[in-house]
Amino acid sequence: MSFGGGGSDPIDNYKPGKGKSRVVKTPAFNMKYAVSSGAEPAWPTTVGATITDANGITWQAIRARRIKSTVTGVFGRANFSAESLSVYPDDYFQYGIVTWLTGENAGLKVEAHAFRKLPSPNIELFEAMPFVITEGDTFEIVQGCPKTRTACRSTFNNNHNHRGFPDMPTEDKALATPNFSQQGTPKKQDSGGS
C-alpha cells in the first residue's frame, strides 16, 4: 500500500517537514475527564461508603478490582497465600490475572484458577510458575471474569458488552438425537400359534 512519495515507509512521507499532512478523523466518542468542582474529593476507602462532591454528585466506594499484595505463605509453584486478600469473597479472583512485581517471577503473568478465603486467602494458579515463589514476593492481581451473562450483569454492570453466546446450545445438545428405537415404538405382540 502506498501513500505517495518515494520512501520505503509510508509513514515517513507524512512526517512534519515533508510538505504533507496527515488526515485526522474526529473520534466517534469524545470523553472528557475532569475533577469536579476544581478539587479532588477525599475518597472513602470503606466499601459502600459514599461522598458527595461540590457539584452534588454522590460517589460510592466499591471493592477494588486490581490489588497489589505480598505472598505470606507458599504451598508450591502454583499455590500461595496473601493475608491482605482476606477481605475478598471466595472466587473473587478466579480467572483473574496475577502479575509478579518482584521475586524470580517478576514480569510474568499467569491466570488464577481458584481463590479461597478460608482458612487463609489462598490463590491457586492454572500453571506452575517457572521459578520458585517465595514469601515476600509482591504481585498484582485483577478480579477474574467467568465470562457469563450473569457475571457481566451483576458483577461488572456491563451486560451490553458481554459479546458471548449464552443462549447457544452446547455441543452435547446440538448433536443429540432422539433414540427412536425406545421412544413410541409399540411392543411386538406374539403372533400366537402352538
GROMACS .gro file of C-alpha atoms in nm:
model
  194
    1MET     CA    1   0.000   0.000   0.000
    2SER     CA    2   0.140   0.340  -0.089
    3PHE     CA    3   0.055   0.683   0.043
    4GLY     CA    4   0.257   0.865  -0.223
    5GLY     CA    5   0.614   0.986  -0.206
    6GLY     CA    6   0.915   0.766  -0.255
    7GLY     CA    7   1.007   0.644   0.094
    8SER     CA    8   1.001   0.279   0.186
    9ASP     CA    9   0.795   0.356   0.498
   10PRO     CA   10   0.462   0.515   0.404
   11ILE     CA   11   0.454   0.698   0.737
   12ASP     CA   12   0.784   0.876   0.654
   13ASN     CA   13   0.604   1.063   0.379
   14TYR     CA   14   0.368   1.225   0.628
   15LYS     CA   15   0.610   1.335   0.896
   16PRO     CA   16   0.637   1.707   0.970
   17GLY     CA   17   0.857   1.893   0.726
   18LYS     CA   18   0.768   1.671   0.427
   19GLY     CA   19   0.513   1.917   0.294
   20LYS     CA   20   0.219   1.685   0.356
   21SER     CA   21  -0.022   1.650   0.643
   22ARG     CA   22  -0.199   1.356   0.795
   23VAL     CA   23  -0.573   1.333   0.785
   24VAL     CA   24  -0.707   1.305   1.137
   25LYS     CA   25  -1.057   1.172   1.182
   26THR     CA   26  -1.277   1.302   1.459
   27PRO     CA   27  -1.329   1.025   1.715
   28ALA     CA   28  -1.675   0.871   1.737
   29PHE     CA   29  -1.678   0.920   2.114
   30ASN     CA   30  -1.532   1.221   2.283
   31MET     CA   31  -1.479   1.152   2.651
   32LYS     CA   32  -1.360   1.422   2.884
   33TYR     CA   33  -1.243   1.352   3.235
   34ALA     CA   34  -1.217   1.633   3.484
   35VAL     CA   35  -1.204   1.690   3.854
   36SER     CA   36  -1.544   1.807   3.973
   37SER     CA   37  -1.552   2.149   4.140
   38GLY     CA   38  -1.179   2.201   4.086
   39ALA     CA   39  -1.070   1.990   4.384
   40GLU     CA   40  -1.028   1.617   4.429
   41PRO     CA   41  -1.266   1.484   4.698
   42ALA     CA   42  -1.136   1.280   4.991
   43TRP     CA   43  -1.236   0.940   4.855
   44PRO     CA   44  -1.372   0.689   5.106
   45THR     CA   45  -1.195   0.355   5.133
   46THR     CA   46  -1.472   0.157   5.304
   47VAL     CA   47  -1.683  -0.047   5.061
   48GLY     CA   48  -2.030   0.108   5.038
   49ALA     CA   49  -1.929   0.442   5.189
   50THR     CA   50  -2.039   0.750   4.994
   51ILE     CA   51  -1.917   1.102   4.940
   52THR     CA   52  -2.090   1.393   4.769
   53ASP     CA   53  -1.870   1.635   4.577
   54ALA     CA   54  -1.922   2.011   4.540
   55ASN     CA   55  -2.136   1.956   4.228
   56GLY     CA   56  -2.384   1.739   4.418
   57ILE     CA   57  -2.269   1.413   4.259
   58THR     CA   58  -2.267   1.124   4.506
   59TRP     CA   59  -1.992   0.865   4.468
   60GLN     CA   60  -1.995   0.522   4.632
   61ALA     CA   61  -1.682   0.324   4.713
   62ILE     CA   62  -1.672  -0.019   4.551
   63ARG     CA   63  -1.442  -0.312   4.613
   64ALA     CA   64  -1.112  -0.272   4.428
   65ARG     CA   65  -1.071  -0.495   4.123
   66ARG     CA   66  -0.693  -0.455   4.090
   67ILE     CA   67  -0.493  -0.523   4.406
   68LYS     CA   68  -0.122  -0.528   4.490
   69SER     CA   69  -0.030  -0.775   4.762
   70THR     CA   70   0.254  -0.973   4.916
   71VAL     CA   71   0.294  -1.350   4.940
   72THR     CA   72   0.267  -1.466   5.304
   73GLY     CA   73   0.270  -1.843   5.252
   74VAL     CA   74   0.386  -2.077   4.976
   75PHE     CA   75   0.242  -2.423   4.904
   76GLY     CA   76   0.417  -2.491   4.573
   77ARG     CA   77   0.491  -2.314   4.246
   78ALA     CA   78   0.117  -2.285   4.169
   79ASN     CA   79  -0.031  -2.224   4.514
   80PHE     CA   80   0.031  -1.945   4.765
   81SER     CA   81  -0.146  -1.724   5.019
   82ALA     CA   82  -0.165  -1.350   5.076
   83GLU     CA   83  -0.321  -1.235   5.405
   84SER     CA   84  -0.414  -0.890   5.272
   85LEU     CA   85  -0.674  -1.053   5.044
   86SER     CA   86  -0.880  -1.183   5.339
   87VAL     CA   87  -1.149  -0.915   5.284
   88TYR     CA   88  -1.242  -1.058   4.942
   89PRO     CA   89  -1.503  -1.334   4.899
   90ASP     CA   90  -1.432  -1.682   4.761
   91ASP     CA   91  -1.375  -1.699   4.383
   92TYR     CA   92  -1.336  -1.319   4.360
   93PHE     CA   93  -1.004  -1.361   4.180
   94GLN     CA   94  -1.090  -1.683   3.995
   95TYR     CA   95  -0.989  -1.640   3.628
   96GLY     CA   96  -0.805  -1.320   3.720
   97ILE     CA   97  -0.452  -1.240   3.610
   98VAL     CA   98  -0.161  -1.248   3.854
   99THR     CA   99   0.132  -1.026   3.751
  100TRP     CA  100   0.450  -1.077   3.950
  101LEU     CA  101   0.618  -0.749   4.051
  102THR     CA  102   0.917  -0.881   4.247
  103GLY     CA  103   1.098  -1.209   4.301
  104GLU     CA  104   1.229  -1.457   4.047
  105ASN     CA  105   0.899  -1.448   3.853
  106ALA     CA  106   0.894  -1.066   3.821
  107GLY     CA  107   0.726  -0.955   3.498
  108LEU     CA  108   0.549  -1.286   3.437
  109LYS     CA  109   0.169  -1.320   3.420
  110VAL     CA  110  -0.049  -1.623   3.485
  111GLU     CA  111  -0.421  -1.688   3.526
  112ALA     CA  112  -0.565  -1.770   3.868
  113HIS     CA  113  -0.756  -2.099   3.879
  114ALA     CA  114  -0.917  -2.052   4.221
  115PHE     CA  115  -0.931  -1.816   4.518
  116ARG     CA  116  -1.035  -1.939   4.862
  117LYS     CA  117  -1.072  -1.707   5.158
  118LEU     CA  118  -1.055  -1.967   5.436
  119PRO     CA  119  -0.858  -2.091   5.624
  120SER     CA  120  -0.625  -1.826   5.478
  121PRO     CA  121  -0.656  -1.634   5.149
  122ASN     CA  122  -0.521  -1.888   4.901
  123ILE     CA  123  -0.459  -1.840   4.529
  124GLU     CA  124  -0.422  -2.145   4.307
  125LEU     CA  125  -0.276  -2.083   3.960
  126PHE     CA  126  -0.368  -2.262   3.637
  127GLU     CA  127   0.001  -2.324   3.564
  128ALA     CA  128   0.302  -2.360   3.789
  129MET     CA  129   0.539  -2.066   3.781
  130PRO     CA  130   0.876  -2.139   3.617
  131PHE     CA  131   1.061  -2.016   3.927
  132VAL     CA  132   1.000  -2.070   4.297
  133ILE     CA  133   0.751  -1.835   4.466
  134THR     CA  134   0.888  -1.710   4.799
  135GLU     CA  135   0.734  -1.530   5.095
  136GLY     CA  136   0.772  -1.157   5.044
  137ASP     CA  137   0.728  -1.168   4.665
  138THR     CA  138   0.486  -0.897   4.554
  139PHE     CA  139   0.223  -0.933   4.286
  140GLU     CA  140  -0.076  -0.759   4.137
  141ILE     CA  141  -0.399  -0.950   4.086
  142VAL     CA  142  -0.704  -0.843   3.887
  143GLN     CA  143  -1.056  -0.964   3.959
  144GLY     CA  144  -1.145  -1.251   3.731
  145CYS     CA  145  -1.433  -1.282   3.489
  146PRO     CA  146  -1.611  -1.615   3.437
  147LYS     CA  147  -1.741  -1.480   3.103
  148THR     CA  148  -2.106  -1.544   3.183
  149ARG     CA  149  -2.401  -1.315   3.122
  150THR     CA  150  -2.483  -1.320   3.493
  151ALA     CA  151  -2.133  -1.202   3.589
  152CYS     CA  152  -2.144  -0.927   3.326
  153ARG     CA  153  -2.475  -0.806   3.463
  154SER     CA  154  -2.432  -0.845   3.839
  155THR     CA  155  -2.058  -0.809   3.896
  156PHE     CA  156  -1.940  -0.569   3.628
  157ASN     CA  157  -2.267  -0.396   3.527
  158ASN     CA  158  -2.151  -0.438   3.169
  159ASN     CA  159  -2.404  -0.673   3.009
  160HIS     CA  160  -2.419  -0.472   2.685
  161ASN     CA  161  -2.052  -0.559   2.621
  162HIS     CA  162  -2.082  -0.932   2.701
  163ARG     CA  163  -2.025  -1.038   2.337
  164GLY     CA  164  -2.085  -1.403   2.418
  165PHE     CA  165  -2.340  -1.658   2.304
  166PRO     CA  166  -2.505  -1.772   2.627
  167ASP     CA  167  -2.822  -1.899   2.456
  168MET     CA  168  -2.643  -2.113   2.201
  169PRO     CA  169  -2.681  -2.482   2.280
  170THR     CA  170  -2.372  -2.670   2.383
  171GLU     CA  171  -2.221  -2.933   2.158
  172ASP     CA  172  -2.396  -3.208   2.356
  173LYS     CA  173  -2.738  -3.053   2.298
  174ALA     CA  174  -2.672  -2.965   1.933
  175LEU     CA  175  -2.564  -3.317   1.839
  176ALA     CA  176  -2.818  -3.505   2.050
  177THR     CA  177  -3.078  -3.708   1.861
  178PRO     CA  178  -3.377  -3.890   1.999
  179ASN     CA  179  -3.350  -4.264   2.040
  180PHE     CA  180  -3.636  -4.379   1.816
  181SER     CA  181  -3.592  -4.744   1.898
  182GLN     CA  182  -3.707  -4.681   2.252
  183GLN     CA  183  -3.949  -4.391   2.220
  184GLY     CA  184  -4.301  -4.453   2.097
  185THR     CA  185  -4.227  -4.792   1.941
  186PRO     CA  186  -4.507  -5.038   2.016
  187LYS     CA  187  -4.402  -5.364   2.173
  188LYS     CA  188  -4.427  -5.662   1.933
  189GLN     CA  189  -4.717  -5.892   2.003
  190ASP     CA  190  -4.684  -6.267   1.990
  191SER     CA  191  -4.850  -6.398   1.674
  192GLY     CA  192  -4.998  -6.692   1.856
  193GLY     CA  193  -4.967  -7.048   1.739
  194SER     CA  194  -4.887  -7.364   1.917
   0.00000   0.00000   0.00000
